[in-house]
mmCIF file of C-alpha atoms in Angstrom:
data_model
loop_
_atom_site.group_PDB
_atom_site.id
_atom_site.type_symbol
_atom_site.label_atom_id
_atom_site.label_comp_id
_atom_site.label_asym_id
_atom_site.label_seq_id
_atom_site.Cartn_x
_atom_site.Cartn_y
_atom_site.Cartn_z
ATOM 1 C CA MET D 439 0.000 0.000 0.000
ATOM 2 C CA LEU D 440 1.285 3.469 -0.852
ATOM 3 C CA GLU D 441 2.241 5.846 1.956
ATOM 4 C CA THR D 442 -0.181 8.729 2.475
ATOM 5 C CA SER D 443 1.913 11.411 0.702
ATOM 6 C CA ALA D 444 2.674 9.171 -2.272
ATOM 7 C CA ARG D 445 -0.963 8.086 -2.431
ATOM 8 C CA LEU D 446 -2.143 11.719 -2.476
ATOM 9 C CA LEU D 447 0.162 12.472 -5.387
ATOM 10 C CA ARG D 448 -1.109 9.426 -7.248
ATOM 11 C CA LEU D 449 -4.716 10.429 -6.543
ATOM 12 C CA LEU D 450 -4.043 13.969 -7.761
ATOM 13 C CA SER D 451 -2.477 12.605 -10.941
ATOM 14 C CA LEU D 452 -5.602 10.539 -11.631
ATOM 15 C CA LEU D 453 -7.940 13.456 -10.962
ATOM 16 C CA GLN D 454 -6.026 15.711 -13.355
ATOM 17 C CA THR D 455 -7.151 13.576 -16.288
ATOM 18 C CA THR D 456 -10.236 14.927 -18.037
ATOM 19 C CA ARG D 457 -12.767 12.429 -16.760
ATOM 20 C CA ASP D 458 -14.897 11.620 -13.728
ATOM 21 C CA TRP D 459 -13.758 8.871 -11.353
ATOM 22 C CA THR D 460 -16.076 6.885 -9.124
ATOM 23 C CA GLY D 461 -14.926 6.203 -5.596
ATOM 24 C CA ALA D 462 -14.688 2.490 -6.405
ATOM 25 C CA GLU D 463 -12.469 3.126 -9.446
ATOM 26 C CA LEU D 464 -10.107 5.297 -7.453
ATOM 27 C CA ALA D 465 -10.019 2.778 -4.614
ATOM 28 C CA ASP D 466 -9.152 0.034 -7.078
ATOM 29 C CA ARG D 467 -6.359 2.106 -8.683
ATOM 30 C CA LEU D 468 -4.876 3.037 -5.314
ATOM 31 C CA ALA D 469 -5.460 -0.342 -3.649
ATOM 32 C CA VAL D 470 -7.315 1.217 -0.716
ATOM 33 C CA SER D 471 -10.874 1.370 0.563
ATOM 34 C CA THR D 472 -13.462 3.867 -0.657
ATOM 35 C CA ARG D 473 -13.404 5.393 2.835
ATOM 36 C CA THR D 474 -9.690 6.085 2.432
ATOM 37 C CA VAL D 475 -10.418 7.685 -0.941
ATOM 38 C CA ARG D 476 -12.960 10.017 0.694
ATOM 39 C CA ASN D 477 -10.437 10.961 3.387
ATOM 40 C CA ASP D 478 -7.719 11.600 0.777
ATOM 41 C CA VAL D 479 -10.081 13.778 -1.245
ATOM 42 C CA GLU D 480 -10.682 15.889 1.874
ATOM 43 C CA ARG D 481 -6.912 16.201 2.378
ATOM 44 C CA LEU D 482 -6.547 17.477 -1.196
ATOM 45 C CA ARG D 483 -9.327 20.010 -0.603
ATOM 46 C CA THR D 484 -7.534 21.198 2.539
ATOM 47 C CA LEU D 485 -4.405 21.751 0.405
ATOM 48 C CA GLY D 486 -6.396 23.951 -1.975
ATOM 49 C CA TYR D 487 -7.345 21.491 -4.715
ATOM 50 C CA PRO D 488 -11.013 21.951 -5.729
ATOM 51 C CA VAL D 489 -12.177 18.339 -5.978
ATOM 52 C CA HIS D 490 -15.859 18.249 -6.945
ATOM 53 C CA ALA D 491 -18.067 15.289 -6.089
ATOM 54 C CA THR D 492 -21.426 14.265 -7.525
ATOM 55 C CA ARG D 493 -23.822 11.726 -6.058
ATOM 56 C CA GLY D 494 -25.849 9.012 -7.713
ATOM 57 C CA ALA D 495 -25.245 5.995 -9.916
ATOM 58 C CA VAL D 496 -23.163 8.033 -12.373
ATOM 59 C CA GLY D 497 -21.574 10.243 -9.718
ATOM 60 C CA GLY D 498 -17.897 10.592 -9.063
ATOM 61 C CA TYR D 499 -14.953 12.894 -8.455
ATOM 62 C CA ARG D 500 -13.474 15.523 -10.749
ATOM 63 C CA LEU D 501 -10.778 18.148 -10.271
ATOM 64 C CA GLY D 502 -12.229 21.584 -10.972
ATOM 65 C CA ALA D 503 -10.991 25.148 -11.188
ATOM 66 C CA GLY D 504 -10.415 27.072 -7.992
ATOM 67 C CA ALA D 505 -9.797 30.627 -6.866
ATOM 68 C CA ALA D 506 -6.022 30.073 -6.665
ATOM 69 C CA LEU D 507 -3.699 27.953 -8.771
ATOM 70 C CA PRO D 508 -2.557 24.894 -6.802
ATOM 71 C CA PRO D 509 0.592 22.918 -7.692
ATOM 72 C CA LEU D 510 0.274 20.812 -10.838
ATOM 73 C CA LEU D 511 1.664 17.382 -11.587
ATOM 74 C CA LEU D 512 3.303 16.997 -15.000
ATOM 75 C CA ASP D 513 4.562 13.796 -16.563
ATOM 76 C CA ASP D 514 7.948 13.756 -18.338
ATOM 77 C CA GLU D 515 6.635 14.663 -21.785
ATOM 78 C CA GLU D 516 4.434 17.451 -20.414
ATOM 79 C CA ALA D 517 7.313 18.927 -18.411
ATOM 80 C CA VAL D 518 9.594 18.989 -21.470
ATOM 81 C CA ALA D 519 6.851 20.511 -23.640
ATOM 82 C CA VAL D 520 6.086 23.268 -21.105
ATOM 83 C CA THR D 521 9.777 24.095 -20.615
ATOM 84 C CA VAL D 522 10.486 24.331 -24.337
ATOM 85 C CA GLY D 523 7.323 26.399 -24.806
ATOM 86 C CA LEU D 524 8.365 28.841 -22.065
ATOM 87 C CA ARG D 525 11.799 29.274 -23.601
ATOM 88 C CA THR D 526 10.170 30.045 -26.930
ATOM 89 C CA ALA D 527 7.709 32.482 -25.361
ATOM 90 C CA ALA D 528 10.517 34.309 -23.554
ATOM 91 C CA GLY D 529 11.874 35.427 -26.914
ATOM 92 C CA GLY D 530 8.670 35.319 -28.915
ATOM 93 C CA SER D 531 6.393 37.774 -30.621
ATOM 94 C CA ILE D 532 3.898 38.376 -27.795
ATOM 95 C CA ALA D 533 4.810 41.546 -25.898
ATOM 96 C CA GLY D 534 4.505 41.602 -22.133
ATOM 97 C CA ILE D 535 4.992 37.901 -21.343
ATOM 98 C CA GLU D 536 8.783 37.648 -21.684
ATOM 99 C CA GLU D 537 9.500 38.390 -18.013
ATOM 100 C CA ALA D 538 6.687 36.158 -16.752
ATOM 101 C CA SER D 539 7.897 33.362 -19.047
ATOM 102 C CA LEU D 540 11.431 33.651 -17.677
ATOM 103 C CA ARG D 541 10.165 33.555 -14.074
ATOM 104 C CA ALA D 542 8.055 30.463 -14.738
ATOM 105 C CA LEU D 543 10.928 28.871 -16.652
ATOM 106 C CA ALA D 544 13.346 29.395 -13.755
ATOM 107 C CA LYS D 545 10.913 27.768 -11.311
ATOM 108 C CA LEU D 546 10.318 24.786 -13.574
ATOM 109 C CA GLU D 547 13.966 24.180 -14.464
ATOM 110 C CA GLN D 548 14.875 24.287 -10.770
ATOM 111 C CA VAL D 549 12.801 21.170 -10.072
ATOM 112 C CA LEU D 550 13.341 19.284 -13.323
ATOM 113 C CA PRO D 551 14.995 15.887 -12.847
ATOM 114 C CA SER D 552 18.469 15.709 -14.383
ATOM 115 C CA ARG D 553 17.296 13.343 -17.145
ATOM 116 C CA LEU D 554 14.678 15.863 -18.276
ATOM 117 C CA ARG D 555 17.003 18.836 -17.894
ATOM 118 C CA ARG D 556 19.432 17.119 -20.274
ATOM 119 C CA ARG D 557 16.655 16.669 -22.864
ATOM 120 C CA VAL D 558 15.549 20.278 -22.606
ATOM 121 C CA ASN D 559 19.109 21.595 -22.787
ATOM 122 C CA ALA D 560 19.777 19.420 -25.825
ATOM 123 C CA VAL D 561 16.786 20.957 -27.616
ATOM 124 C CA ALA D 562 18.045 24.451 -26.779
ATOM 125 C CA ALA D 563 21.670 23.710 -27.709
ATOM 126 C CA TYR D 564 20.967 22.104 -31.067
ATOM 127 C CA THR D 565 18.082 24.291 -32.233
ATOM 128 C CA VAL D 566 19.030 27.316 -34.308
ATOM 129 C CA ARG D 567 16.590 30.159 -34.687
ATOM 130 C CA VAL D 568 16.712 32.229 -37.859
ATOM 131 C CA PRO D 569 16.930 35.910 -36.839
ATOM 132 C CA ASP D 570 14.148 38.107 -38.146
ATOM 133 C CA GLY D 571 16.182 41.293 -38.169
ATOM 134 C CA GLY D 572 13.852 42.889 -35.619
ATOM 135 C CA THR D 573 11.251 43.705 -38.249
ATOM 136 C CA SER D 574 8.526 41.323 -37.123
ATOM 137 C CA PRO D 575 5.712 42.991 -35.153
ATOM 138 C CA THR D 576 4.928 42.143 -31.564
ATOM 139 C CA VAL D 577 1.439 41.572 -30.213
ATOM 140 C CA ASP D 578 0.267 42.895 -26.859
ATOM 141 C CA SER D 579 -0.535 39.937 -24.606
ATOM 142 C CA GLU D 580 -3.596 41.697 -23.135
ATOM 143 C CA VAL D 581 -5.007 42.318 -26.607
ATOM 144 C CA LEU D 582 -4.420 38.677 -27.524
ATOM 145 C CA GLY D 583 -6.143 37.526 -24.343
ATOM 146 C CA THR D 584 -9.088 39.855 -24.967
ATOM 147 C CA LEU D 585 -9.553 38.574 -28.516
ATOM 148 C CA ALA D 586 -9.364 34.952 -27.424
ATOM 149 C CA ALA D 587 -12.031 35.563 -24.766
ATOM 150 C CA LEU D 588 -14.313 37.274 -27.300
ATOM 151 C CA CYS D 589 -13.934 34.337 -29.699
ATOM 152 C CA ARG D 590 -14.796 31.957 -26.873
ATOM 153 C CA ASP D 591 -17.779 33.956 -25.602
ATOM 154 C CA HIS D 592 -19.122 34.982 -29.053
ATOM 155 C CA GLU D 593 -19.098 38.711 -28.303
ATOM 156 C CA ARG D 594 -18.925 41.441 -30.948
ATOM 157 C CA LEU D 595 -15.926 43.728 -31.080
ATOM 158 C CA ARG D 596 -15.307 47.282 -32.318
ATOM 159 C CA PHE D 597 -11.712 48.251 -32.940
ATOM 160 C CA ASP D 598 -9.490 50.788 -34.653
ATOM 161 C CA TYR D 599 -7.574 49.189 -37.501
ATOM 162 C CA ARG D 600 -4.535 50.425 -39.444
ATOM 163 C CA ASP D 601 -4.066 48.966 -42.931
ATOM 164 C CA HIS D 602 -0.725 48.454 -44.689
ATOM 165 C CA SER D 603 -0.688 52.100 -45.801
ATOM 166 C CA GLY D 604 -1.256 53.386 -42.282
ATOM 167 C CA ALA D 605 -4.857 54.544 -42.878
ATOM 168 C CA SER D 606 -7.120 53.982 -39.865
ATOM 169 C CA THR D 607 -10.725 52.772 -39.856
ATOM 170 C CA VAL D 608 -13.197 51.620 -37.224
ATOM 171 C CA ARG D 609 -14.431 48.056 -37.739
ATOM 172 C CA THR D 610 -17.215 46.061 -36.108
ATOM 173 C CA VAL D 611 -16.819 42.288 -36.273
ATOM 174 C CA GLU D 612 -17.865 38.956 -34.888
ATOM 175 C CA PRO D 613 -14.533 37.346 -33.879
ATOM 176 C CA TYR D 614 -14.089 33.598 -34.416
ATOM 177 C CA ARG D 615 -10.467 32.423 -34.445
ATOM 178 C CA LEU D 616 -6.909 33.570 -33.758
ATOM 179 C CA VAL D 617 -4.282 32.145 -36.104
ATOM 180 C CA ASN D 618 -0.543 32.285 -35.469
ATOM 181 C CA TRP D 619 1.520 32.256 -38.673
ATOM 182 C CA GLY D 620 5.240 32.568 -38.070
ATOM 183 C CA ARG D 621 5.684 35.602 -35.810
ATOM 184 C CA ARG D 622 2.377 37.197 -36.765
ATOM 185 C CA TRP D 623 -1.116 36.783 -35.352
ATOM 186 C CA TYR D 624 -4.327 37.107 -37.366
ATOM 187 C CA LEU D 625 -7.962 37.438 -36.323
ATOM 188 C CA VAL D 626 -10.551 35.679 -38.487
ATOM 189 C CA ALA D 627 -13.858 37.512 -38.117
ATOM 190 C CA TRP D 628 -17.153 38.289 -39.795
ATOM 191 C CA ASP D 629 -17.237 41.997 -40.714
ATOM 192 C CA THR D 630 -20.804 43.085 -39.942
ATOM 193 C CA GLU D 631 -20.695 46.235 -42.102
ATOM 194 C CA ARG D 632 -19.214 44.487 -45.164
ATOM 195 C CA ALA D 633 -21.209 41.296 -44.582
ATOM 196 C CA ASP D 634 -18.202 39.129 -45.369
ATOM 197 C CA TRP D 635 -15.320 37.268 -43.757
ATOM 198 C CA ARG D 636 -12.163 39.285 -43.124
ATOM 199 C CA THR D 637 -8.679 38.586 -41.794
ATOM 200 C CA PHE D 638 -7.023 41.222 -39.589
ATOM 201 C CA ARG D 639 -3.468 41.508 -38.314
ATOM 202 C CA VAL D 640 -3.676 41.639 -34.527
ATOM 203 C CA ASP D 641 -0.706 44.003 -34.183
ATOM 204 C CA ARG D 642 -2.618 46.583 -36.241
ATOM 205 C CA LEU D 643 -5.830 46.640 -34.214
ATOM 206 C CA THR D 644 -6.770 48.412 -30.980
ATOM 207 C CA PRO D 645 -9.917 47.071 -29.284
ATOM 208 C CA ARG D 646 -12.580 49.489 -28.089
ATOM 209 C CA ILE D 647 -13.863 48.611 -24.638
ATOM 210 C CA PRO D 648 -16.508 47.700 -23.604
ATOM 211 C CA THR D 649 -17.211 45.019 -26.147
ATOM 212 C CA GLY D 650 -20.494 44.514 -27.940
ATOM 213 C CA PRO D 651 -23.395 42.092 -27.453
ATOM 214 C CA ARG D 652 -23.216 38.338 -27.944
ATOM 215 C CA PHE D 653 -23.868 36.870 -31.387
ATOM 216 C CA ALA D 654 -25.036 33.551 -32.801
ATOM 217 C CA PRO D 655 -22.018 31.718 -34.278
ATOM 218 C CA ARG D 656 -21.825 31.255 -38.060
ATOM 219 C CA GLU D 657 -20.271 28.411 -39.987
ATOM 220 C CA LEU D 658 -16.583 29.130 -40.563
ATOM 221 C CA PRO D 659 -15.520 29.985 -44.145
ATOM 222 C CA ASP D 660 -13.218 26.955 -44.200
ATOM 223 C CA ALA D 661 -12.859 23.922 -41.963
ATOM 224 C CA ASP D 662 -9.087 24.463 -42.110
ATOM 225 C CA VAL D 663 -8.863 27.990 -40.714
ATOM 226 C CA ALA D 664 -5.065 28.044 -40.836
ATOM 227 C CA ALA D 665 -5.058 27.253 -44.564
ATOM 228 C CA TYR D 666 -7.769 29.869 -45.112
ATOM 229 C CA VAL D 667 -5.661 32.571 -43.444
ATOM 230 C CA SER D 668 -2.567 31.430 -45.304
ATOM 231 C CA ARG D 669 -4.327 31.821 -48.654
ATOM 232 C CA ARG D 670 -5.857 35.196 -47.793
ATOM 233 C CA VAL D 671 -2.670 36.679 -46.387
ATOM 234 C CA SER D 672 -0.506 35.406 -49.230
ATOM 235 C CA ALA D 673 -2.868 36.648 -51.955
ATOM 236 C CA ALA D 674 -3.122 40.075 -50.349
ATOM 237 C CA ALA D 675 0.646 40.451 -50.354
ATOM 238 C CA TRP D 676 1.289 39.165 -53.884
ATOM 239 C CA ARG D 677 2.775 41.679 -56.326
ATOM 240 C CA TYR D 678 2.643 39.212 -59.224
ATOM 241 C CA ARG D 679 -0.151 36.703 -59.848
ATOM 242 C CA ALA D 680 -0.297 33.902 -62.379
ATOM 243 C CA ARG D 681 -2.668 31.164 -63.440
ATOM 244 C CA VAL D 682 -0.475 28.321 -64.645
ATOM 245 C CA LEU D 683 -1.702 25.329 -66.654
ATOM 246 C CA VAL D 684 0.020 22.279 -65.162
ATOM 247 C CA ARG D 685 0.282 18.963 -67.017
ATOM 248 C CA ALA D 686 -0.360 16.796 -63.974
ATOM 249 C CA PRO D 687 -3.345 15.662 -61.875
ATOM 250 C CA ALA D 688 -4.559 18.186 -59.322
ATOM 251 C CA ASP D 689 -3.914 15.893 -56.347
ATOM 252 C CA VAL D 690 -0.281 15.419 -57.417
ATOM 253 C CA VAL D 691 0.300 19.167 -57.635
ATOM 254 C CA ALA D 692 -1.524 19.826 -54.360
ATOM 255 C CA GLU D 693 0.865 17.479 -52.551
ATOM 256 C CA ARG D 694 3.859 19.485 -53.781
ATOM 257 C CA ILE D 695 2.775 22.950 -52.625
ATOM 258 C CA THR D 696 1.590 24.597 -49.432
ATOM 259 C CA ALA D 697 -1.427 26.847 -48.963
ATOM 260 C CA ALA D 698 0.909 29.854 -49.035
ATOM 261 C CA VAL D 699 1.941 29.038 -52.626
ATOM 262 C CA GLY D 700 -1.554 29.018 -54.082
ATOM 263 C CA THR D 701 -4.573 26.906 -54.887
ATOM 264 C CA VAL D 702 -5.113 24.093 -57.390
ATOM 265 C CA GLU D 703 -8.159 23.770 -59.657
ATOM 266 C CA VAL D 704 -9.056 20.584 -61.509
ATOM 267 C CA VAL D 705 -9.298 20.777 -65.316
ATOM 268 C CA ASP D 706 -9.443 17.061 -66.107
ATOM 269 C CA ALA D 707 -7.862 13.833 -64.892
ATOM 270 C CA ASP D 708 -4.399 14.807 -66.152
ATOM 271 C CA THR D 709 -4.419 18.625 -66.037
ATOM 272 C CA CYS D 710 -4.991 21.362 -63.486
ATOM 273 C CA VAL D 711 -4.553 25.098 -62.996
ATOM 274 C CA LEU D 712 -2.305 26.501 -60.289
ATOM 275 C CA ASP D 713 -3.446 29.932 -59.110
ATOM 276 C CA THR D 714 -0.298 31.310 -57.536
ATOM 277 C CA GLY D 715 1.610 34.484 -56.857
ATOM 278 C CA ALA D 716 4.549 36.114 -55.090
ATOM 279 C CA ASP D 717 6.145 39.480 -54.532
ATOM 280 C CA ALA D 718 8.943 38.592 -56.994
ATOM 281 C CA VAL D 719 8.957 36.675 -60.282
ATOM 282 C CA GLU D 720 12.112 34.914 -59.084
ATOM 283 C CA THR D 721 10.071 33.335 -56.289
ATOM 284 C CA LEU D 722 7.422 32.227 -58.777
ATOM 285 C CA GLY D 723 10.154 30.664 -60.890
ATOM 286 C CA VAL D 724 11.279 28.623 -57.887
ATOM 287 C CA TYR D 725 7.698 27.484 -57.142
ATOM 288 C CA LEU D 726 7.145 26.321 -60.704
ATOM 289 C CA GLY D 727 10.524 24.650 -61.011
ATOM 290 C CA MET D 728 9.884 22.601 -57.885
ATOM 291 C CA LEU D 729 6.657 21.129 -59.272
ATOM 292 C CA GLY D 730 8.708 18.653 -61.281
ATOM 293 C CA VAL D 731 6.164 18.506 -64.127
ATOM 294 C CA ASP D 732 5.466 20.349 -67.389
ATOM 295 C CA PHE D 733 3.492 23.574 -67.279
ATOM 296 C CA GLU D 734 2.426 26.483 -69.496
ATOM 297 C CA VAL D 735 2.635 30.169 -68.562
ATOM 298 C CA ASP D 736 1.141 33.055 -70.558
ATOM 299 C CA GLY D 737 1.479 35.845 -68.003
ATOM 300 C CA PRO D 738 2.256 38.128 -66.417
ATOM 301 C CA PRO D 739 4.866 39.377 -68.934
ATOM 302 C CA GLU D 740 7.513 39.747 -66.219
ATOM 303 C CA LEU D 741 7.181 36.068 -65.308
ATOM 304 C CA VAL D 742 7.304 34.946 -68.958
ATOM 305 C CA ALA D 743 10.484 36.977 -69.506
ATOM 306 C CA HIS D 744 12.058 35.601 -66.334
ATOM 307 C CA LEU D 745 11.326 31.973 -67.277
ATOM 308 C CA ARG D 746 12.834 32.517 -70.727
ATOM 309 C CA GLU D 747 15.921 33.946 -69.090
ATOM 310 C CA LEU D 748 16.092 30.942 -66.777
ATOM 311 C CA ALA D 749 15.699 28.529 -69.698
ATOM 312 C CA GLY D 750 18.628 30.185 -71.507
ATOM 313 C CA ARG D 751 20.755 30.200 -68.381
ATOM 314 C CA TYR D 752 20.135 26.541 -67.638
ATOM 315 C CA GLY D 753 20.727 25.642 -71.288
ATOM 316 C CA ARG D 754 24.087 27.398 -71.239
ATOM 317 C CA ALA D 755 24.953 25.717 -67.969
ATOM 318 C CA THR D 756 24.540 22.257 -69.507
ATOM 319 C CA GLY D 757 25.801 23.088 -73.017
#
């Protein structure tokens, strides 16, 4: 039989799973009586853990949320994941959480077993981060938290928004999802005045408080919200666009590109159209070259000229 302290830790670990436990199930797991389980539950409550109990045939115990945060038990994989996440957050793109992340990281690393500390240090030592040159925007952590709460609670939001040219407008939206792409955050929302879905950069918006009334949720514009944002953001930033006829099945081409490159439309069993774009024709040339299949391009003129130049260059290189 486990000693009382060890048994309490084991009981807490079981209760932290997202399910209800009957007294009999817990007694069986801990090899004790149901009376001992009841006594241990009271000990956990005394220590500040909000253990809720329900009566009846389907009743049981569940760990709930309390007024204060009690100590948490993490398994090895969870501890490594949290530590790596805190290290990333300490130097990330969300303003205002760096110091808090470092404090939490110091507390966690202090109690990590040596075997886990070695794993975490190995990740840090052999992971190289590409510098962004300090040009990536940062997002205020309070703004991010406010937006997440509005998405959860289905509450309308009015905010001041600056577009890429610096012009400011006031928007009213129904917020649905936050999407993190690289070091940028985007809000996917239904614009009530334009009656359409819109994607907003979080670093460019300033919420107006208080927020608006609750709204009835709509069906999202795409089941894959991340891919939806990727397509919208990429297309908005493209300087050059092209519709390329590709001599390959659509599913083959789709496997060789990401949502940021473009979209694929079926023509027939052996042909498709790639709707793509980039801010430079050189980038488009790379995209097309990596398809590994034949294709036809009739515009824009800058892309046609660039591909002809590439063809001559490659021909000279092998001649």
